[in-house]
Tab-separated table of C-alpha atoms in Angstrom:
chain	number	residue	atom	x	y	z
A	10	MET	CA	-26.838	12.654	32.449
A	11	LYS	CA	-29.973	14.229	31.080
A	12	ARG	CA	-31.991	11.750	29.050
A	13	ILE	CA	-33.562	13.130	25.866
A	14	ARG	CA	-34.715	10.954	23.015
A	15	ASN	CA	-36.055	12.180	19.659
A	16	LEU	CA	-38.600	9.728	18.350
A	17	CYS	CA	-40.608	9.383	15.146
A	18	ILE	CA	-43.530	7.008	14.801
A	19	ALA	CA	-45.656	6.327	11.719
A	20	ILE	CA	-49.335	6.197	12.470
A	21	ILE	CA	-52.267	5.096	10.322
A	22	ALA	CA	-55.153	7.169	11.597
A	23	LEU	CA	-58.882	7.548	11.005
A	24	VAL	CA	-60.311	10.704	12.509
A	25	GLY	CA	-63.202	13.151	12.600
A	26	LEU	CA	-62.769	16.480	10.887
A	27	SER	CA	-63.319	20.153	11.685
A	28	SER	CA	-64.297	22.962	9.383
A	29	SER	CA	-61.632	25.657	9.512
A	30	ALA	CA	-57.889	26.083	9.227
A	31	PHE	CA	-55.009	28.451	8.641
A	32	ALA	CA	-57.220	31.326	7.423
A	33	GLN	CA	-58.839	29.053	4.832
A	34	THR	CA	-62.432	27.921	4.898
A	35	ASN	CA	-63.282	24.265	4.499
A	36	SER	CA	-65.634	24.293	1.511
A	37	GLY	CA	-66.234	22.320	-1.647
A	38	THR	CA	-63.788	24.457	-3.623
A	39	THR	CA	-61.217	24.684	-0.802
A	40	PRO	CA	-61.679	21.344	0.989
A	41	ALA	CA	-59.720	20.419	4.107
A	42	ILE	CA	-57.790	17.170	3.870
A	43	GLY	CA	-59.838	14.169	4.982
A	44	THR	CA	-63.159	16.010	4.704
A	45	PRO	CA	-65.925	14.492	2.548
A	46	HIS	CA	-67.624	17.068	0.307
A	47	LYS	CA	-70.697	16.755	-1.869
A	48	TYR	CA	-70.855	18.186	-5.405
A	49	TRP	CA	-74.010	18.377	-7.514
A	50	VAL	CA	-75.837	19.817	-10.513
A	51	ASN	CA	-79.543	20.195	-11.308
A	52	ALA	CA	-80.408	19.832	-7.616
A	53	ASN	CA	-81.626	21.769	-4.602
A	54	VAL	CA	-79.495	23.830	-2.277
A	55	ASP	CA	-77.974	20.864	-0.388
A	56	GLY	CA	-77.768	18.507	-3.361
A	57	SER	CA	-80.166	15.969	-1.898
A	58	ILE	CA	-83.068	16.147	-4.381
A	59	GLN	CA	-82.695	16.210	-8.166
A	60	GLU	CA	-84.817	18.997	-9.661
A	61	GLU	CA	-83.829	18.964	-13.344
A	62	GLY	CA	-82.334	16.613	-15.901
A	63	LYS	CA	-84.084	13.515	-14.568
A	64	GLY	CA	-83.308	10.404	-16.601
A	65	ASN	CA	-80.186	11.970	-18.113
A	66	SER	CA	-76.716	10.430	-17.739
A	67	TYR	CA	-73.977	12.153	-15.744
A	68	THR	CA	-70.219	11.617	-16.000
A	69	TRP	CA	-68.031	12.998	-13.204
A	70	TYR	CA	-64.220	13.081	-13.310
A	71	LEU	CA	-61.216	15.142	-12.212
A	72	THR	CA	-58.255	16.478	-14.154
A	73	SER	CA	-55.014	18.234	-13.198
A	74	THR	CA	-55.374	20.784	-16.036
A	75	ILE	CA	-58.579	22.315	-17.326
A	76	ASP	CA	-58.333	20.538	-20.665
A	77	GLY	CA	-56.570	17.396	-19.438
A	78	THR	CA	-57.710	13.788	-19.398
A	79	ALA	CA	-59.421	12.167	-16.438
A	80	ILE	CA	-57.096	11.242	-13.566
A	81	ASP	CA	-56.830	7.469	-13.242
A	82	ILE	CA	-57.991	6.763	-9.703
A	83	GLY	CA	-57.457	3.038	-10.252
A	84	ALA	CA	-53.711	3.420	-10.706
A	85	PRO	CA	-51.595	1.460	-8.177
A	86	GLY	CA	-50.923	3.518	-5.073
A	87	PHE	CA	-53.281	6.343	-6.039
A	88	ASN	CA	-54.067	8.355	-2.898
A	89	GLU	CA	-55.068	11.893	-3.864
A	90	PHE	CA	-58.820	11.608	-3.361
A	91	ALA	CA	-61.557	9.038	-2.843
A	92	PHE	CA	-64.698	9.012	-4.997
A	93	ALA	CA	-67.768	7.476	-3.351
A	94	GLU	CA	-69.820	7.041	-6.547
A	95	ASP	CA	-69.179	5.944	-10.144
A	96	TYR	CA	-66.121	7.758	-11.465
A	97	ASN	CA	-65.707	8.770	-15.121
A	98	THR	CA	-68.686	6.595	-16.010
A	99	ALA	CA	-71.959	7.762	-17.541
A	100	THR	CA	-74.601	6.983	-14.907
A	101	VAL	CA	-78.307	7.772	-15.064
A	102	ASP	CA	-79.400	10.417	-12.535
A	103	LEU	CA	-75.973	10.651	-10.916
A	104	PHE	CA	-76.582	14.343	-10.239
A	105	ALA	CA	-74.453	14.344	-7.046
A	106	VAL	CA	-71.153	12.781	-5.955
A	107	ASN	CA	-69.127	12.686	-2.745
A	108	ILE	CA	-65.352	13.200	-2.750
A	109	THR	CA	-62.940	12.909	0.182
A	110	TRP	CA	-59.662	14.753	-0.355
A	111	GLN	CA	-56.576	12.976	0.957
A	112	ALA	CA	-53.192	14.220	2.155
A	113	ALA	CA	-51.402	13.788	-1.176
A	114	SER	CA	-53.715	16.381	-2.740
A	115	ALA	CA	-52.782	19.230	-0.377
A	116	GLY	CA	-51.603	22.321	-2.239
A	117	SER	CA	-52.544	21.020	-5.712
A	118	THR	CA	-55.219	22.356	-8.056
A	119	TYR	CA	-57.860	20.069	-9.551
A	120	TYR	CA	-60.690	20.537	-12.017
A	121	LEU	CA	-63.932	18.687	-11.351
A	122	HIS	CA	-65.838	18.005	-14.560
A	123	ILE	CA	-69.457	17.001	-15.116
A	124	ILE	CA	-70.798	15.991	-18.523
A	125	GLU	CA	-74.568	15.638	-18.760
A	126	THR	CA	-76.027	13.653	-21.666
A	127	ASP	CA	-79.680	14.145	-22.632
A	128	LYS	CA	-81.643	10.882	-22.486
A	129	ASP	CA	-83.712	11.727	-25.586
A	130	ASN	CA	-81.362	13.285	-28.122
A	131	GLY	CA	-77.876	12.384	-26.886
A	132	CYS	CA	-76.739	15.998	-26.735
A	133	THR	CA	-74.300	16.961	-23.960
A	134	ASN	CA	-73.368	19.856	-21.731
A	135	HIS	CA	-70.062	20.260	-19.878
A	136	LYS	CA	-69.274	22.194	-16.691
A	137	ALA	CA	-66.130	22.357	-14.497
A	138	GLU	CA	-65.169	23.612	-11.031
A	139	ILE	CA	-61.706	24.578	-9.738
A	140	ILE	CA	-60.773	22.845	-6.452
A	141	THR	CA	-57.685	23.498	-4.287
A	142	PRO	CA	-57.453	21.188	-1.235
A	143	PHE	CA	-55.515	22.342	1.820
A	144	SER	CA	-54.237	20.749	5.005
A	145	ASP	CA	-55.815	21.419	8.394
A	146	PHE	CA	-53.810	18.637	10.065
A	147	GLN	CA	-53.376	19.488	13.750
A	148	LEU	CA	-51.803	17.817	16.776
A	149	ALA	CA	-52.527	18.228	20.477
A	150	ILE	CA	-50.950	16.710	23.574
A	151	ALA	CA	-52.320	16.277	27.086
A	152	ASN	CA	-51.400	14.650	30.347
A	153	VAL	CA	-53.740	11.797	31.253
A	154	THR	CA	-53.924	9.472	34.226
A	155	ALA	CA	-53.855	5.704	34.529
A	156	ALA	CA	-57.488	5.846	35.668
A	157	ASP	CA	-58.631	8.061	32.767
A	158	LEU	CA	-56.736	7.852	29.478
A	159	VAL	CA	-59.337	9.979	27.672
A	160	THR	CA	-59.849	13.150	29.701
A	161	ALA	CA	-57.026	15.681	29.829
A	162	ALA	CA	-55.446	16.039	33.264
A	163	ALA	CA	-53.747	19.043	34.830
A	164	ASP	CA	-50.491	20.451	33.508
A	165	ASP	CA	-47.521	19.552	35.703
A	166	LEU	CA	-49.504	16.561	36.911
A	167	LYS	CA	-48.119	14.986	40.105
A	168	VAL	CA	-48.116	11.189	40.261
A	169	CYS	CA	-46.948	9.493	43.447
A	170	ALA	CA	-44.748	6.449	43.201
A	171	PRO	CA	-46.613	3.205	43.926
A	172	ASN	CA	-47.101	1.896	47.436
A	173	VAL	CA	-44.090	0.094	48.828
A	174	ALA	CA	-44.465	-3.693	48.739
A	175	LEU	CA	-42.951	-5.643	51.632
A	176	SER	CA	-41.573	-9.156	51.580
A	177	LEU	CA	-38.934	-11.252	53.316
A	178	ASP	CA	-35.623	-12.035	51.711
A	179	GLY	CA	-33.809	-15.351	51.971
A	180	ASP	CA	-32.415	-14.429	55.359
A	181	GLY	CA	-35.835	-13.610	56.785
A	182	LYS	CA	-35.233	-9.856	56.732
A	183	VAL	CA	-37.751	-7.263	55.515
A	184	GLU	CA	-37.256	-6.376	51.851
A	185	TYR	CA	-38.716	-3.287	50.192
A	186	ASN	CA	-39.948	-3.227	46.578
A	187	TYR	CA	-40.482	0.293	45.283
A	188	GLY	CA	-42.178	-0.820	42.051
A	189	THR	CA	-42.690	0.985	38.756
A	190	THR	CA	-44.181	4.438	38.211
A	191	ALA	CA	-46.179	4.767	34.971
A	192	LEU	CA	-46.882	8.168	33.396
A	193	TYR	CA	-49.253	8.658	30.445
A	194	TYR	CA	-49.388	11.304	27.703
A	195	LYS	CA	-52.098	11.468	25.011
A	196	VAL	CA	-51.410	12.808	21.512
A	197	ASP	CA	-54.469	13.514	19.335
A	198	ALA	CA	-54.367	14.099	15.581
A	199	THR	CA	-57.257	15.792	13.788
A	200	ASN	CA	-58.059	16.676	10.196
A	201	ILE	CA	-56.065	13.896	8.568
A	202	ASP	CA	-57.055	11.146	6.179
A	203	ALA	CA	-56.465	7.419	6.499
A	204	ALA	CA	-52.873	7.506	5.267
A	205	ASP	CA	-49.748	7.167	7.413
A	206	TYR	CA	-48.501	10.183	9.263
A	207	VAL	CA	-45.253	10.649	11.156
A	208	LEU	CA	-45.288	12.031	14.680
A	209	GLY	CA	-42.091	13.579	16.032
A	210	TYR	CA	-41.542	14.228	19.735
A	211	ASN	CA	-38.981	13.842	22.498
A	212	ILE	CA	-39.035	12.547	26.052
A	213	ASP	CA	-37.005	14.270	28.752
A	214	VAL	CA	-36.368	12.588	32.124
A	215	ASN	CA	-34.529	14.909	34.508
A	216	ASP	CA	-31.217	14.208	36.170
A	217	ASN	CA	-32.672	13.140	39.509
A	218	PHE	CA	-33.675	9.723	38.214
A	219	THR	CA	-31.018	7.124	37.418
A	220	GLU	CA	-32.949	3.862	37.197
A	221	THR	CA	-34.397	2.132	34.126
A	222	VAL	CA	-36.765	4.127	31.919
A	223	LYS	CA	-38.973	2.438	29.340
A	224	ALA	CA	-41.267	4.060	26.754
A	225	THR	CA	-44.158	2.282	25.008
A	226	TYR	CA	-47.116	3.404	22.907
A	227	SER	CA	-50.741	2.398	22.394
A	228	THR	CA	-53.077	3.074	19.467
A	229	ASP	CA	-56.082	1.226	20.880
A	230	GLY	CA	-56.863	3.492	23.793
A	231	GLY	CA	-54.465	1.874	26.228
A	232	VAL	CA	-55.631	-1.723	25.863
A	233	THR	CA	-52.291	-2.920	24.516
A	234	TYR	CA	-48.832	-1.350	24.369
A	235	SER	CA	-45.868	-1.910	22.074
A	236	ASP	CA	-42.236	-1.171	22.845
A	237	LEU	CA	-41.129	2.172	21.489
A	238	ILE	CA	-37.690	2.485	22.987
A	239	ASN	CA	-35.853	1.036	25.955
A	240	TYR	CA	-33.790	3.853	27.412
A	241	SER	CA	-31.253	1.410	28.823
A	242	ASP	CA	-30.352	0.528	25.226
A	243	GLY	CA	-29.178	4.086	24.670
A	244	ASP	CA	-30.517	4.194	21.115
A	245	ASP	CA	-33.308	6.123	19.444
A	246	ALA	CA	-35.890	4.182	17.458
A	247	THR	CA	-38.098	4.726	14.426
A	248	GLN	CA	-40.840	2.185	13.822
A	249	PRO	CA	-44.346	1.902	12.383
A	250	ILE	CA	-47.469	1.714	14.502
A	251	THR	CA	-50.063	-0.862	13.528
A	252	ASN	CA	-53.416	0.561	12.437
A	253	THR	CA	-56.348	0.293	14.846
A	254	ALA	CA	-59.825	1.773	14.931
A	255	ASN	CA	-58.646	4.441	17.373
A	256	ALA	CA	-55.251	5.230	15.869
A	257	SER	CA	-55.962	8.961	15.679
A	258	THR	CA	-55.015	8.907	19.374
A	259	VAL	CA	-51.610	7.720	20.530
A	260	ILE	CA	-50.916	7.169	24.209
A	261	ILE	CA	-47.265	7.381	25.200
A	262	LYS	CA	-46.444	5.521	28.401
A	263	VAL	CA	-43.214	6.248	30.265
A	264	GLU	CA	-42.331	3.747	32.993
A	265	LEU	CA	-39.781	4.496	35.694
A	266	VAL	CA	-38.561	1.307	37.307
A	267	ASN	CA	-37.763	2.418	40.858
A	268	GLY	CA	-35.969	-0.780	41.809
A	269	THR	CA	-35.216	-2.197	45.242
A	270	ALA	CA	-31.645	-1.041	45.746
A	271	PHE	CA	-32.431	2.157	47.655
A	272	GLU	CA	-34.855	3.542	50.211
A	273	GLY	CA	-37.466	5.852	48.738
A	274	ILE	CA	-37.235	7.792	45.503
A	275	THR	CA	-35.985	11.255	44.559
A	276	ALA	CA	-38.448	13.750	43.074
A	277	HIS	CA	-38.156	14.097	39.307
A	278	ASP	CA	-39.919	15.395	36.196
A	279	VAL	CA	-40.755	13.659	32.930
A	280	THR	CA	-41.666	15.901	29.972
A	281	VAL	CA	-42.997	14.847	26.574
A	282	LYS	CA	-42.764	17.495	23.860
A	283	LEU	CA	-44.390	17.561	20.417
A	284	VAL	CA	-41.801	18.306	17.739
A	285	SER	CA	-43.513	17.755	14.384
A	286	GLY	CA	-46.145	15.922	12.406
A	287	THR	CA	-46.152	15.148	8.688
A	288	GLN	CA	-48.457	13.307	6.319
A	289	GLU	CA	-47.758	13.146	2.598
A	290	ALA	CA	-47.605	16.807	1.518
A	291	ALA	CA	-49.164	18.033	4.756
A	292	SER	CA	-47.415	19.348	7.856
A	293	ALA	CA	-49.217	19.484	11.179
A	294	LYS	CA	-50.021	22.670	13.036
A	295	LEU	CA	-48.696	22.297	16.577
A	296	PRO	CA	-50.433	23.816	19.606
A	297	ALA	CA	-48.869	26.725	21.471
A	298	ASP	CA	-48.386	24.421	24.451
A	299	VAL	CA	-46.271	21.569	23.081
A	300	ASP	CA	-44.722	20.460	26.401
A	301	LYS	CA	-46.536	18.308	28.942
A	302	LYS	CA	-44.724	17.689	32.222
A	303	GLN	CA	-45.509	15.227	34.964
A	304	ASN	CA	-43.807	15.068	38.326
A	305	VAL	CA	-43.124	12.146	40.664
A	306	PRO	CA	-42.740	13.713	44.139
A	307	ALA	CA	-40.252	12.426	46.685
A	308	ARG	CA	-41.462	9.850	49.170
A	309	PRO	CA	-41.478	10.812	52.855
A	310	SER	CA	-38.118	10.086	54.467
A	311	THR	CA	-39.485	7.600	56.939
A	312	SER	CA	-36.919	6.249	59.360
A	313	GLY	CA	-36.640	2.661	60.419
A	314	ILE	CA	-38.984	1.574	63.226
A	315	GLY	CA	-37.538	2.123	66.680
A	316	SER	CA	-38.528	0.190	69.772
A	317	ASN	CA	-37.730	-0.121	73.505
């Protein structure tokens, strides 16, 4: 029977960000999710040096309507954006602020306000900017090898079964142990924020293999693995993945337990396919090549040793 399992795993990921997506440009007014952007007034072209209004107080805040009240970023569970400086607080010479837009803000419209108060007479000025964050969340999948879990390996990668181990059984006869074949697939997520995202994929082991199949995952670059699903259980599984410093990359490990009950092993394929990715209001863009196949070739059909 063909073995296909649809799996979903929740991943907390921290990741570097790119600057383009889906025909939108990653800019301060159309920021990509997870990207920090700098906003300023009375400053030079990159907002690093204050040129005017020195000594004045600046109050920065965001609203959901142009004339609305400041969004409460201290509310429990708030996850639309992260403000690096004082928020909605008059602060001397705060001419620039840094905002990182998070997944929950994708597709919404915000209004960034700045109120400047003159240090001498207390008079104010008020400006606003329209901001519409968008998602550039993308997934990629690659074959990798046990020796190199970072660098992408060839498509249709061939991985030989392990060397046969020999021992003697209780009757003093030669016993053959055909071991376990481990195959590795790397899924990378980019342009996401630090919130959970859900990765959907399936694993397909072809009909030629009938022994135990086990799938595990790693979020720390292959240092440790957690059980994802045991194929002998016959059930799909949905479970969270614990956050690590490298959780933007997930390594899926498929182990084929060859067993000792037969001589050699039949050639077979194992394919992992990306199905979906979601984070808050954002859906991932999948690559054109969503399937990664690896092949375990057949062993040579070596006969028993003859003698005269």
